Each structure stands twice: as structure tokens, then as C-alpha cells.
Amino acid sequence: MERRKPAYIWRRIGLLLLALCCATLFVSASNPNTPEGFLIFAHRGASGYAPENTMAAFEEAEKLGSDFIEFDVQLSKDEELVVIHDDTVDRTTEHSGSVDEYTLNELEGMKAGSEASADDADEKILSFHDVMDRFAGKIGMLIEIKDSKLFPGIEEKVADVVRRYELRLNHTEFDGKGRIKGMGKVKNSAGIIIQSYDFDSTRRIHDLLPDIPVAALIHEDQHPLSNETLDELTSYAAYINYTHELLDEKIVQAIHDRNRKVIAWTIQNDGDMERMKKLGVDGVITDYPG
Ligand code: G3P
Ligand code: CA
């Protein structure tokens, strides 16, 4: 009896290892490799892991190897560029009221970590300068102009700041494969894309900054895009950033036929991620990069 015991244990270990190998093979087969050049955009930073649009979320995105951080810009009462998603401060801070009722100084004093863990409790609202200063040339930036109708002239202000940082970007060393040396996988040479739902705004940005790629954001109200609208958008926009629920093969093909990239937003689970890869999109915007 005692002699048979080790053999029995080894048999069990063998079976366990076999089961593990099969599981690994199954997982690999059901998760085909990420396509070459597939871009990961961290939505409002890695906002699934840290408070949105804060330094903690952007640093987490960088740590997780995201290609780009995505963030939203608006104007404060004193017409400074500030990084916040909603047009009020109610949801993300302990204060209330419209963003444009507060000066930049007042906004910068607001804690932006109210919904997150104690670790992130001291996160603050950031200025656009803060984010550019910390990340320009280090990780890609997808800058969303939030509401151009509410903030006339916001495009000029964004363009002015981007131009200032372009100098730094032009001095950044690239490795010839679209990557910033030693800094991961930024895929466009400037590492900046500017997006908006407002097509007048994307057009204006393109006119102001013809070398910076522009993305037209498409949500359900703009869907389906007519061929005419798609032709117009793709005449200057390098990216069409489409809400993932509405994307299908035909739309992806129509964008690729026009030699433009399609990025899907906002992907929050593996199932949607796999569907997007199968559709052949060029990247995804997600709260959970990495
Ligand atoms: O980048 C796409 C996504 O950010 C657009 O939606 O509302 O999160 O700014 P929203
Ligand atoms: Ca956004």
C-alpha cells in the first residue's frame, strides 16, 4: 500500500499538469494575439483603476503600457484650459456648479478623488499645462475638446499650447518604428491626436494644426454616417473614433477603404475587446488598459 502512494500522487500531478496545459491552449486559442500596431487608449487615464482625468489615472495608464492617455479639456471662468469630463464639478469633486463658474486656481484646489479609494483621495483637478508638461513626448495623448459651442475659441487655446509642446516633441528621439526611444509604443510621430464630437471643431483644429492628427468622434446621434459625411470627415481626419456598439464590418471597411484608422470606444470587457479585434479596428479606448 505504502509503495503505491507516491505513484498515485504523481499520476494526480500529471493529470493536473495536463489539465493546466489544455486550459492554457484553450485560452490562447480563444484570445488571438493582439494585431500588430493595435493601439490602447486609456480612457480618462486608467479610470477603471484610479479617479478619472487625474495624475493617478494617467500615471497608472503609463505604468500599464498604454499607447495613449485620453482626456477631456474645457475652459475655466478665466478661460484657462482645464482637464475635466463633465460640464459641472458635481460628480467628480466635493463641490457643485458649472466648470466655467470657477477660475483655474479654484478648480485646481478641488479634490478630484472623491469616488475612489483612500489612496487617491488627494488627487486634484489638473490644468491642461500640467498634463502636457508631465506627459508630452512620454506617452501618446488623445485630447478631447469637450464642448466647443460652450467655449468659443477653445481650439485656438489648445492649438497654442500644443504648438509650444511640439518643440519638445520634435526633439524627442524616435526609433524609426514610430516609438519614442525607451518609452514604449507611441505610434504617431507627434504622439498627439485631438478629437471632438463637433465636426466644426475638428475641422478648425485641423486648419490650425495641420500636422497633428485629428479624430472625429462618432456617437449614436451621428450614426449611420452617410458616404458623403464620411468622405468629408476622412478628407482631413486621420481617425474615425466610433462608439463600439454601432460598429460593424461594413463601417470598418468603409473607413479603411478611405485609408483612415478606426478606434472603438469605450471597451470595458474582454468580449467587446475580442469583437473589436475580429472587426479589424485599429485600437480601442478603454477604462482598463494593460
Ligand atoms: O474617447 C471617447 C470617449 O472619451 C468619448 O466619450 O463621454 O467619455 O468623453 P466621453
Ligand atoms: Ca473623452
PDB file of C-alpha atoms and ligand atoms in Angstrom:
ATOM      1  CA  MET A   1       0.000   0.000   0.000  1.00  0.00           C
ATOM      2  CA  GLU A   2       2.720   2.460   1.018  1.00  0.00           C
ATOM      3  CA  ARG A   3       4.680   1.851  -2.236  1.00  0.00           C
ATOM      4  CA  ARG A   4       1.617   2.675  -4.379  1.00  0.00           C
ATOM      5  CA  LYS A   5       1.017   6.032  -2.704  1.00  0.00           C
ATOM      6  CA  PRO A   6       3.777   8.037  -4.475  1.00  0.00           C
ATOM      7  CA  ALA A   7       2.720   6.634  -7.876  1.00  0.00           C
ATOM      8  CA  TYR A   8      -0.851   7.692  -7.199  1.00  0.00           C
ATOM      9  CA  ILE A   9       0.285  11.194  -6.225  1.00  0.00           C
ATOM     10  CA  TRP A  10       2.456  11.505  -9.356  1.00  0.00           C
ATOM     11  CA  ARG A  11      -0.450  10.375 -11.509  1.00  0.00           C
ATOM     12  CA  ARG A  12      -2.650  13.094  -9.940  1.00  0.00           C
ATOM     13  CA  ILE A  13       0.075  15.709 -10.513  1.00  0.00           C
ATOM     14  CA  GLY A  14       0.407  14.541 -14.128  1.00  0.00           C
ATOM     15  CA  LEU A  15      -3.326  14.845 -14.705  1.00  0.00           C
ATOM     16  CA  LEU A  16      -3.336  18.284 -13.103  1.00  0.00           C
ATOM     17  CA  LEU A  17      -0.487  19.459 -15.348  1.00  0.00           C
ATOM     18  CA  LEU A  18      -2.274  18.078 -18.402  1.00  0.00           C
ATOM     19  CA  ALA A  19      -5.451  19.948 -17.428  1.00  0.00           C
ATOM     20  CA  LEU A  20      -3.423  23.135 -16.948  1.00  0.00           C
ATOM     21  CA  CYS A  21      -1.796  22.757 -20.395  1.00  0.00           C
ATOM     22  CA  CYS A  22      -5.200  22.220 -22.039  1.00  0.00           C
ATOM     23  CA  ALA A  23      -6.625  25.276 -20.288  1.00  0.00           C
ATOM     24  CA  THR A  24      -3.665  27.369 -21.416  1.00  0.00           C
ATOM     25  CA  LEU A  25      -4.052  26.141 -25.005  1.00  0.00           C
ATOM     26  CA  PHE A  26      -7.771  26.913 -24.894  1.00  0.00           C
ATOM     27  CA  VAL A  27      -7.212  30.411 -23.543  1.00  0.00           C
ATOM     28  CA  SER A  28      -4.548  31.127 -26.199  1.00  0.00           C
ATOM     29  CA  ALA A  29      -6.819  29.866 -28.945  1.00  0.00           C
ATOM     30  CA  SER A  30      -9.774  31.917 -27.764  1.00  0.00           C
ATOM     31  CA  ASN A  31      -7.643  35.071 -27.389  1.00  0.00           C
ATOM     32  CA  PRO A  32      -5.815  35.523 -30.680  1.00  0.00           C
ATOM     33  CA  ASN A  33      -2.754  37.697 -30.432  1.00  0.00           C
ATOM     34  CA  THR A  34      -3.313  41.399 -30.471  1.00  0.00           C
ATOM     35  CA  PRO A  35      -2.813  42.595 -34.055  1.00  0.00           C
ATOM     36  CA  GLU A  36       0.438  44.399 -34.827  1.00  0.00           C
ATOM     37  CA  GLY A  37       0.068  48.122 -34.306  1.00  0.00           C
ATOM     38  CA  PHE A  38      -3.168  47.789 -32.318  1.00  0.00           C
ATOM     39  CA  LEU A  39      -3.454  50.882 -30.095  1.00  0.00           C
ATOM     40  CA  ILE A  40      -4.606  51.040 -26.484  1.00  0.00           C
ATOM     41  CA  PHE A  41      -6.002  54.369 -25.306  1.00  0.00           C
ATOM     42  CA  ALA A  42      -6.562  54.753 -21.556  1.00  0.00           C
ATOM     43  CA  HIS A  43      -9.961  56.448 -21.249  1.00  0.00           C
ATOM     44  CA  ARG A  44      -9.714  59.474 -18.914  1.00  0.00           C
ATOM     45  CA  GLY A  45      -6.460  57.739 -17.906  1.00  0.00           C
ATOM     46  CA  ALA A  46      -6.703  54.243 -16.443  1.00  0.00           C
ATOM     47  CA  SER A  47     -10.018  55.373 -14.977  1.00  0.00           C
ATOM     48  CA  GLY A  48     -11.068  51.822 -14.101  1.00  0.00           C
ATOM     49  CA  TYR A  49      -8.271  51.812 -11.523  1.00  0.00           C
ATOM     50  CA  ALA A  50      -7.956  55.442 -10.360  1.00  0.00           C
ATOM     51  CA  PRO A  51     -10.107  58.603 -10.376  1.00  0.00           C
ATOM     52  CA  GLU A  52     -10.726  59.772 -13.950  1.00  0.00           C
ATOM     53  CA  ASN A  53      -8.669  62.553 -15.518  1.00  0.00           C
ATOM     54  CA  THR A  54      -6.242  62.728 -12.574  1.00  0.00           C
ATOM     55  CA  MET A  55      -2.485  62.321 -12.336  1.00  0.00           C
ATOM     56  CA  ALA A  56      -3.033  58.947 -10.603  1.00  0.00           C
ATOM     57  CA  ALA A  57      -5.100  57.694 -13.569  1.00  0.00           C
ATOM     58  CA  PHE A  58      -2.584  58.956 -16.155  1.00  0.00           C
ATOM     59  CA  GLU A  59       0.415  57.539 -14.292  1.00  0.00           C
ATOM     60  CA  GLU A  60      -1.340  54.200 -13.905  1.00  0.00           C
ATOM     61  CA  ALA A  61      -2.040  54.179 -17.671  1.00  0.00           C
ATOM     62  CA  GLU A  62       1.629  54.850 -18.351  1.00  0.00           C
ATOM     63  CA  LYS A  63       2.663  52.101 -15.923  1.00  0.00           C
ATOM     64  CA  LEU A  64       0.323  49.649 -17.663  1.00  0.00           C
ATOM     65  CA  GLY A  65       1.941  50.364 -21.037  1.00  0.00           C
ATOM     66  CA  SER A  66      -0.943  52.201 -22.717  1.00  0.00           C
ATOM     67  CA  ASP A  67      -0.097  53.814 -26.041  1.00  0.00           C
ATOM     68  CA  PHE A  68      -2.145  56.921 -25.298  1.00  0.00           C
ATOM     69  CA  ILE A  69      -3.929  58.622 -22.425  1.00  0.00           C
ATOM     70  CA  GLU A  70      -7.309  60.078 -23.373  1.00  0.00           C
ATOM     71  CA  PHE A  71      -8.582  63.136 -21.513  1.00  0.00           C
ATOM     72  CA  ASP A  72     -11.135  65.934 -21.785  1.00  0.00           C
ATOM     73  CA  VAL A  73     -10.471  69.675 -21.853  1.00  0.00           C
ATOM     74  CA  GLN A  74     -12.778  72.606 -21.107  1.00  0.00           C
ATOM     75  CA  LEU A  75     -12.349  76.259 -20.189  1.00  0.00           C
ATOM     76  CA  SER A  76     -12.475  77.734 -16.692  1.00  0.00           C
ATOM     77  CA  LYS A  77     -14.113  81.077 -15.803  1.00  0.00           C
ATOM     78  CA  ASP A  78     -10.802  82.838 -16.507  1.00  0.00           C
ATOM     79  CA  GLU A  79     -10.553  80.979 -19.843  1.00  0.00           C
ATOM     80  CA  GLU A  80      -7.789  78.602 -18.869  1.00  0.00           C
ATOM     81  CA  LEU A  81      -7.713  75.033 -20.163  1.00  0.00           C
ATOM     82  CA  VAL A  82      -8.689  72.520 -17.544  1.00  0.00           C
ATOM     83  CA  VAL A  83      -8.905  68.710 -17.636  1.00  0.00           C
ATOM     84  CA  ILE A  84     -12.374  67.509 -16.633  1.00  0.00           C
ATOM     85  CA  HIS A  85     -15.099  65.491 -18.336  1.00  0.00           C
ATOM     86  CA  ASP A  86     -18.477  66.834 -17.134  1.00  0.00           C
ATOM     87  CA  ASP A  87     -19.534  70.443 -17.574  1.00  0.00           C
ATOM     88  CA  THR A  88     -20.140  70.597 -13.810  1.00  0.00           C
ATOM     89  CA  VAL A  89     -17.832  69.646 -10.939  1.00  0.00           C
ATOM     90  CA  ASP A  90     -20.627  67.827  -9.064  1.00  0.00           C
ATOM     91  CA  ARG A  91     -19.870  64.191  -9.902  1.00  0.00           C
ATOM     92  CA  THR A  92     -16.091  64.188  -9.574  1.00  0.00           C
ATOM     93  CA  THR A  93     -15.411  66.657  -6.752  1.00  0.00           C
ATOM     94  CA  GLU A  94     -16.871  67.609  -3.383  1.00  0.00           C
ATOM     95  CA  HIS A  95     -18.115  70.911  -4.898  1.00  0.00           C
ATOM     96  CA  SER A  96     -21.007  71.786  -7.178  1.00  0.00           C
ATOM     97  CA  GLY A  97     -21.658  74.119 -10.097  1.00  0.00           C
ATOM     98  CA  SER A  98     -20.516  74.575 -13.690  1.00  0.00           C
ATOM     99  CA  VAL A  99     -16.843  74.261 -14.549  1.00  0.00           C
ATOM    100  CA  ASP A 100     -16.930  77.749 -16.098  1.00  0.00           C
ATOM    101  CA  GLU A 101     -18.181  79.301 -12.825  1.00  0.00           C
ATOM    102  CA  TYR A 102     -14.737  78.670 -11.296  1.00  0.00           C
ATOM    103  CA  THR A 103     -11.295  80.083 -12.047  1.00  0.00           C
ATOM    104  CA  LEU A 104      -8.458  77.681 -12.829  1.00  0.00           C
ATOM    105  CA  ASN A 105      -6.999  78.405  -9.415  1.00  0.00           C
ATOM    106  CA  GLU A 106     -10.271  77.455  -7.720  1.00  0.00           C
ATOM    107  CA  LEU A 107     -10.627  74.313  -9.824  1.00  0.00           C
ATOM    108  CA  GLU A 108      -7.048  73.253  -9.109  1.00  0.00           C
ATOM    109  CA  GLY A 109      -7.874  73.437  -5.406  1.00  0.00           C
ATOM    110  CA  MET A 110     -10.680  70.886  -5.765  1.00  0.00           C
ATOM    111  CA  LYS A 111     -10.132  67.275  -4.849  1.00  0.00           C
ATOM    112  CA  ALA A 112     -10.962  65.018  -7.768  1.00  0.00           C
ATOM    113  CA  GLY A 113     -10.657  61.700  -5.970  1.00  0.00           C
ATOM    114  CA  SER A 114     -13.968  61.655  -4.165  1.00  0.00           C
ATOM    115  CA  GLU A 115     -15.262  58.462  -5.765  1.00  0.00           C
ATOM    116  CA  ALA A 116     -12.060  56.490  -5.400  1.00  0.00           C
ATOM    117  CA  SER A 117     -10.103  54.699  -2.706  1.00  0.00           C
ATOM    118  CA  ALA A 118      -8.387  56.457   0.175  1.00  0.00           C
ATOM    119  CA  ASP A 119      -5.064  56.131  -1.726  1.00  0.00           C
ATOM    120  CA  ASP A 120      -6.354  58.506  -4.382  1.00  0.00           C
ATOM    121  CA  ALA A 121      -8.261  60.847  -2.077  1.00  0.00           C
ATOM    122  CA  ASP A 122      -5.828  63.732  -2.596  1.00  0.00           C
ATOM    123  CA  GLU A 123      -5.953  63.751  -6.400  1.00  0.00           C
ATOM    124  CA  LYS A 124      -6.732  67.198  -7.790  1.00  0.00           C
ATOM    125  CA  ILE A 125      -8.265  68.669 -10.928  1.00  0.00           C
ATOM    126  CA  LEU A 126      -5.426  69.285 -13.406  1.00  0.00           C
ATOM    127  CA  SER A 127      -4.741  72.061 -15.849  1.00  0.00           C
ATOM    128  CA  PHE A 128      -4.024  71.158 -19.486  1.00  0.00           C
ATOM    129  CA  HIS A 129      -0.500  72.522 -18.920  1.00  0.00           C
ATOM    130  CA  ASP A 130       0.043  70.076 -16.026  1.00  0.00           C
ATOM    131  CA  VAL A 131      -0.791  67.124 -18.237  1.00  0.00           C
ATOM    132  CA  MET A 132       1.223  68.352 -21.229  1.00  0.00           C
ATOM    133  CA  ASP A 133       4.154  69.165 -19.010  1.00  0.00           C
ATOM    134  CA  ARG A 134       4.237  65.743 -17.419  1.00  0.00           C
ATOM    135  CA  PHE A 135       3.402  63.580 -20.441  1.00  0.00           C
ATOM    136  CA  ALA A 136       4.268  65.320 -23.744  1.00  0.00           C
ATOM    137  CA  GLY A 137       6.780  63.114 -25.525  1.00  0.00           C
ATOM    138  CA  LYS A 138       6.453  60.364 -22.918  1.00  0.00           C
ATOM    139  CA  ILE A 139       3.141  58.770 -23.815  1.00  0.00           C
ATOM    140  CA  GLY A 140       0.654  59.492 -26.589  1.00  0.00           C
ATOM    141  CA  MET A 141      -2.138  61.940 -25.787  1.00  0.00           C
ATOM    142  CA  LEU A 142      -5.664  61.827 -27.186  1.00  0.00           C
ATOM    143  CA  ILE A 143      -7.019  65.255 -26.296  1.00  0.00           C
ATOM    144  CA  GLU A 144     -10.793  65.673 -26.437  1.00  0.00           C
ATOM    145  CA  ILE A 145     -12.203  69.154 -26.881  1.00  0.00           C
ATOM    146  CA  LYS A 146     -15.342  68.782 -24.863  1.00  0.00           C
ATOM    147  CA  ASP A 147     -17.818  71.456 -25.832  1.00  0.00           C
ATOM    148  CA  SER A 148     -16.703  73.949 -28.407  1.00  0.00           C
ATOM    149  CA  LYS A 149     -20.129  75.642 -28.532  1.00  0.00           C
ATOM    150  CA  LEU A 150     -19.908  76.378 -24.806  1.00  0.00           C
ATOM    151  CA  PHE A 151     -16.308  77.571 -25.122  1.00  0.00           C
ATOM    152  CA  PRO A 152     -15.817  79.632 -28.290  1.00  0.00           C
ATOM    153  CA  GLY A 153     -12.124  79.900 -29.137  1.00  0.00           C
ATOM    154  CA  ILE A 154     -11.119  76.750 -27.232  1.00  0.00           C
ATOM    155  CA  GLU A 155      -9.485  75.309 -30.373  1.00  0.00           C
ATOM    156  CA  GLU A 156      -7.092  78.278 -30.645  1.00  0.00           C
ATOM    157  CA  LYS A 157      -6.126  77.879 -26.984  1.00  0.00           C
ATOM    158  CA  VAL A 158      -5.496  74.155 -27.348  1.00  0.00           C
ATOM    159  CA  ALA A 159      -3.516  74.763 -30.550  1.00  0.00           C
ATOM    160  CA  ASP A 160      -1.331  77.401 -28.822  1.00  0.00           C
ATOM    161  CA  VAL A 161      -0.385  75.012 -26.028  1.00  0.00           C
ATOM    162  CA  VAL A 162       0.187  72.073 -28.385  1.00  0.00           C
ATOM    163  CA  ARG A 163       2.453  74.230 -30.571  1.00  0.00           C
ATOM    164  CA  ARG A 164       4.560  75.069 -27.512  1.00  0.00           C
ATOM    165  CA  TYR A 165       4.993  71.400 -26.681  1.00  0.00           C
ATOM    166  CA  GLU A 166       5.576  70.381 -30.293  1.00  0.00           C
ATOM    167  CA  LEU A 167       9.028  71.847 -29.861  1.00  0.00           C
ATOM    168  CA  ARG A 168       9.730  69.303 -27.173  1.00  0.00           C
ATOM    169  CA  LEU A 169       8.133  66.569 -29.256  1.00  0.00           C
ATOM    170  CA  ASN A 170      10.283  67.476 -32.226  1.00  0.00           C
ATOM    171  CA  HIS A 171      13.327  66.960 -30.055  1.00  0.00           C
ATOM    172  CA  THR A 172      12.121  63.622 -28.775  1.00  0.00           C
ATOM    173  CA  GLU A 173      14.096  60.735 -30.187  1.00  0.00           C
ATOM    174  CA  PHE A 174      12.129  58.214 -32.207  1.00  0.00           C
ATOM    175  CA  ASP A 175      13.448  54.766 -33.060  1.00  0.00           C
ATOM    176  CA  GLY A 176      12.302  54.755 -36.687  1.00  0.00           C
ATOM    177  CA  LYS A 177       9.397  52.408 -35.932  1.00  0.00           C
ATOM    178  CA  GLY A 178       7.090  55.072 -34.551  1.00  0.00           C
ATOM    179  CA  ARG A 179       8.258  54.506 -30.997  1.00  0.00           C
ATOM    180  CA  ILE A 180       9.707  57.049 -28.636  1.00  0.00           C
ATOM    181  CA  LYS A 181      13.081  55.619 -27.639  1.00  0.00           C
ATOM    182  CA  GLY A 182      12.835  53.835 -24.335  1.00  0.00           C
ATOM    183  CA  MET A 183       9.265  54.992 -23.850  1.00  0.00           C
ATOM    184  CA  GLY A 184       7.096  52.211 -25.239  1.00  0.00           C
ATOM    185  CA  LYS A 185       4.874  52.204 -28.225  1.00  0.00           C
ATOM    186  CA  VAL A 186       3.652  55.625 -29.277  1.00  0.00           C
ATOM    187  CA  LYS A 187       2.579  55.084 -32.859  1.00  0.00           C
ATOM    188  CA  ASN A 188       2.293  58.525 -34.392  1.00  0.00           C
ATOM    189  CA  SER A 189       5.277  60.739 -34.663  1.00  0.00           C
ATOM    190  CA  ALA A 190       3.946  63.628 -32.578  1.00  0.00           C
ATOM    191  CA  GLY A 191       2.192  61.384 -30.083  1.00  0.00           C
ATOM    192  CA  ILE A 192      -0.804  63.717 -30.057  1.00  0.00           C
ATOM    193  CA  ILE A 193      -4.290  63.275 -31.517  1.00  0.00           C
ATOM    194  CA  ILE A 194      -7.098  65.790 -30.996  1.00  0.00           C
ATOM    195  CA  GLN A 195     -10.716  64.639 -31.079  1.00  0.00           C
ATOM    196  CA  SER A 196     -14.213  66.063 -30.805  1.00  0.00           C
ATOM    197  CA  TYR A 197     -17.837  65.162 -31.445  1.00  0.00           C
ATOM    198  CA  ASP A 198     -18.190  68.574 -33.051  1.00  0.00           C
ATOM    199  CA  PHE A 199     -17.065  68.382 -36.675  1.00  0.00           C
ATOM    200  CA  ASP A 200     -16.683  72.164 -36.943  1.00  0.00           C
ATOM    201  CA  SER A 201     -14.234  71.876 -34.073  1.00  0.00           C
ATOM    202  CA  THR A 202     -12.230  69.013 -35.633  1.00  0.00           C
ATOM    203  CA  ARG A 203     -12.059  70.962 -38.901  1.00  0.00           C
ATOM    204  CA  ARG A 204     -10.869  74.097 -37.075  1.00  0.00           C
ATOM    205  CA  ILE A 205      -8.191  72.136 -35.216  1.00  0.00           C
ATOM    206  CA  HIS A 206      -7.005  70.606 -38.481  1.00  0.00           C
ATOM    207  CA  ASP A 207      -6.732  74.069 -40.040  1.00  0.00           C
ATOM    208  CA  LEU A 208      -4.822  75.375 -37.005  1.00  0.00           C
ATOM    209  CA  LEU A 209      -2.555  72.337 -36.606  1.00  0.00           C
ATOM    210  CA  PRO A 210      -2.351  70.589 -39.988  1.00  0.00           C
ATOM    211  CA  ASP A 211       0.435  68.258 -38.794  1.00  0.00           C
ATOM    212  CA  ILE A 212      -1.433  66.972 -35.765  1.00  0.00           C
ATOM    213  CA  PRO A 213      -3.801  64.049 -36.463  1.00  0.00           C
ATOM    214  CA  VAL A 214      -7.449  64.760 -35.796  1.00  0.00           C
ATOM    215  CA  ALA A 215     -10.170  62.263 -34.822  1.00  0.00           C
ATOM    216  CA  ALA A 216     -13.890  62.664 -35.438  1.00  0.00           C
ATOM    217  CA  LEU A 217     -15.847  61.120 -32.565  1.00  0.00           C
ATOM    218  CA  ILE A 218     -18.991  59.319 -33.676  1.00  0.00           C
ATOM    219  CA  HIS A 219     -21.827  58.572 -31.269  1.00  0.00           C
ATOM    220  CA  GLU A 220     -25.342  57.260 -31.862  1.00  0.00           C
ATOM    221  CA  ASP A 221     -26.833  60.619 -32.932  1.00  0.00           C
ATOM    222  CA  GLN A 222     -24.381  60.773 -35.837  1.00  0.00           C
ATOM    223  CA  HIS A 223     -24.912  57.157 -36.884  1.00  0.00           C
ATOM    224  CA  PRO A 224     -25.245  55.979 -39.576  1.00  0.00           C
ATOM    225  CA  LEU A 225     -22.791  58.237 -41.369  1.00  0.00           C
ATOM    226  CA  SER A 226     -23.685  58.881 -44.972  1.00  0.00           C
ATOM    227  CA  ASN A 227     -20.969  58.248 -47.570  1.00  0.00           C
ATOM    228  CA  GLU A 228     -20.927  61.978 -48.135  1.00  0.00           C
ATOM    229  CA  THR A 229     -20.231  62.743 -44.450  1.00  0.00           C
ATOM    230  CA  LEU A 230     -17.615  60.004 -44.270  1.00  0.00           C
ATOM    231  CA  ASP A 231     -15.903  61.391 -47.388  1.00  0.00           C
ATOM    232  CA  GLU A 232     -15.916  64.873 -45.863  1.00  0.00           C
ATOM    233  CA  LEU A 233     -14.562  63.689 -42.467  1.00  0.00           C
ATOM    234  CA  THR A 234     -11.888  61.459 -43.938  1.00  0.00           C
ATOM    235  CA  SER A 235     -10.721  64.278 -46.214  1.00  0.00           C
ATOM    236  CA  TYR A 236      -8.880  65.674 -43.153  1.00  0.00           C
ATOM    237  CA  ALA A 237      -9.419  63.414 -40.102  1.00  0.00           C
ATOM    238  CA  ALA A 238      -6.831  60.659 -39.675  1.00  0.00           C
ATOM    239  CA  TYR A 239      -9.054  58.737 -37.242  1.00  0.00           C
ATOM    240  CA  ILE A 240     -12.743  57.989 -37.001  1.00  0.00           C
ATOM    241  CA  ASN A 241     -13.441  57.116 -33.360  1.00  0.00           C
ATOM    242  CA  TYR A 242     -16.675  55.154 -33.280  1.00  0.00           C
ATOM    243  CA  THR A 243     -18.872  54.060 -30.387  1.00  0.00           C
ATOM    244  CA  HIS A 244     -18.259  50.298 -30.330  1.00  0.00           C
ATOM    245  CA  GLU A 245     -21.899  49.208 -30.043  1.00  0.00           C
ATOM    246  CA  LEU A 246     -22.628  50.529 -33.528  1.00  0.00           C
ATOM    247  CA  LEU A 247     -19.509  49.290 -35.269  1.00  0.00           C
ATOM    248  CA  ASP A 248     -19.723  46.513 -37.822  1.00  0.00           C
ATOM    249  CA  GLU A 249     -17.508  45.135 -40.591  1.00  0.00           C
ATOM    250  CA  LYS A 250     -19.062  47.383 -43.211  1.00  0.00           C
ATOM    251  CA  ILE A 251     -18.235  50.566 -41.311  1.00  0.00           C
ATOM    252  CA  VAL A 252     -14.680  49.441 -40.515  1.00  0.00           C
ATOM    253  CA  GLN A 253     -14.170  48.569 -44.185  1.00  0.00           C
ATOM    254  CA  ALA A 254     -15.612  51.905 -45.351  1.00  0.00           C
ATOM    255  CA  ILE A 255     -13.154  53.786 -43.104  1.00  0.00           C
ATOM    256  CA  HIS A 256     -10.201  51.605 -44.118  1.00  0.00           C
ATOM    257  CA  ASP A 257     -11.137  51.974 -47.792  1.00  0.00           C
ATOM    258  CA  ARG A 258     -10.613  55.694 -47.271  1.00  0.00           C
ATOM    259  CA  ASN A 259      -7.199  54.949 -45.804  1.00  0.00           C
ATOM    260  CA  ARG A 260      -8.116  56.135 -42.313  1.00  0.00           C
ATOM    261  CA  LYS A 261      -7.960  54.415 -38.927  1.00  0.00           C
ATOM    262  CA  VAL A 262     -10.915  53.427 -36.775  1.00  0.00           C
ATOM    263  CA  ILE A 263     -10.749  53.423 -32.989  1.00  0.00           C
ATOM    264  CA  ALA A 264     -13.581  51.930 -30.907  1.00  0.00           C
ATOM    265  CA  TRP A 265     -14.828  53.393 -27.618  1.00  0.00           C
ATOM    266  CA  THR A 266     -15.378  52.618 -24.782  1.00  0.00           C
ATOM    267  CA  ILE A 267     -14.370  48.963 -24.344  1.00  0.00           C
ATOM    268  CA  GLN A 268     -14.881  47.645 -20.819  1.00  0.00           C
ATOM    269  CA  ASN A 269     -14.724  43.849 -21.100  1.00  0.00           C
ATOM    270  CA  ASP A 270     -12.896  41.011 -22.869  1.00  0.00           C
ATOM    271  CA  GLY A 271     -15.896  40.073 -25.012  1.00  0.00           C
ATOM    272  CA  ASP A 272     -16.152  43.521 -26.589  1.00  0.00           C
ATOM    273  CA  MET A 273     -12.358  43.655 -26.947  1.00  0.00           C
ATOM    274  CA  GLU A 274     -12.333  40.378 -28.902  1.00  0.00           C
ATOM    275  CA  ARG A 275     -15.230  41.524 -31.094  1.00  0.00           C
ATOM    276  CA  MET A 276     -13.348  44.733 -31.932  1.00  0.00           C
ATOM    277  CA  LYS A 277     -10.170  42.820 -32.809  1.00  0.00           C
ATOM    278  CA  LYS A 278     -12.172  40.496 -35.063  1.00  0.00           C
ATOM    279  CA  LEU A 279     -13.760  43.511 -36.781  1.00  0.00           C
ATOM    280  CA  GLY A 280     -10.244  44.756 -37.507  1.00  0.00           C
ATOM    281  CA  VAL A 281     -10.362  48.102 -35.691  1.00  0.00           C
ATOM    282  CA  ASP A 282      -7.015  49.831 -35.210  1.00  0.00           C
ATOM    283  CA  GLY A 283      -7.330  50.341 -31.469  1.00  0.00           C
ATOM    284  CA  VAL A 284      -9.657  50.727 -28.516  1.00  0.00           C
ATOM    285  CA  ILE A 285     -10.364  53.308 -25.869  1.00  0.00           C
ATOM    286  CA  THR A 286     -10.816  51.569 -22.507  1.00  0.00           C
ATOM    287  CA  ASP A 287     -11.013  52.300 -18.769  1.00  0.00           C
ATOM    288  CA  TYR A 288      -8.959  49.130 -18.222  1.00  0.00           C
ATOM    289  CA  PRO A 289      -5.738  49.349 -20.245  1.00  0.00           C
ATOM    290  CA  GLY A 290      -2.998  46.781 -19.808  1.00  0.00           C
TER     291      GLY A 290
HETATM  292  O1  G3P B   1     -12.706  58.874 -26.369  1.00  0.00           O
HETATM  293  C1  G3P B   1     -14.024  58.515 -26.444  1.00  0.00           C
HETATM  294  C2  G3P B   1     -14.771  58.941 -25.249  1.00  0.00           C
HETATM  295  O2  G3P B   1     -13.942  59.645 -24.378  1.00  0.00           O
HETATM  296  C3  G3P B   1     -15.936  59.767 -25.560  1.00  0.00           C
HETATM  297  O3  G3P B   1     -16.797  59.734 -24.502  1.00  0.00           O
HETATM  298  O4  G3P B   1     -18.044  60.915 -22.837  1.00  0.00           O
HETATM  299  O5  G3P B   1     -16.106  59.561 -22.176  1.00  0.00           O
HETATM  300  O6  G3P B   1     -15.763  61.717 -23.338  1.00  0.00           O
HETATM  301  P1  G3P B   1     -16.648  60.522 -23.162  1.00  0.00           P
HETATM  302 CA    CA B   2     -13.452  61.790 -23.529  1.00  0.00          CA
END
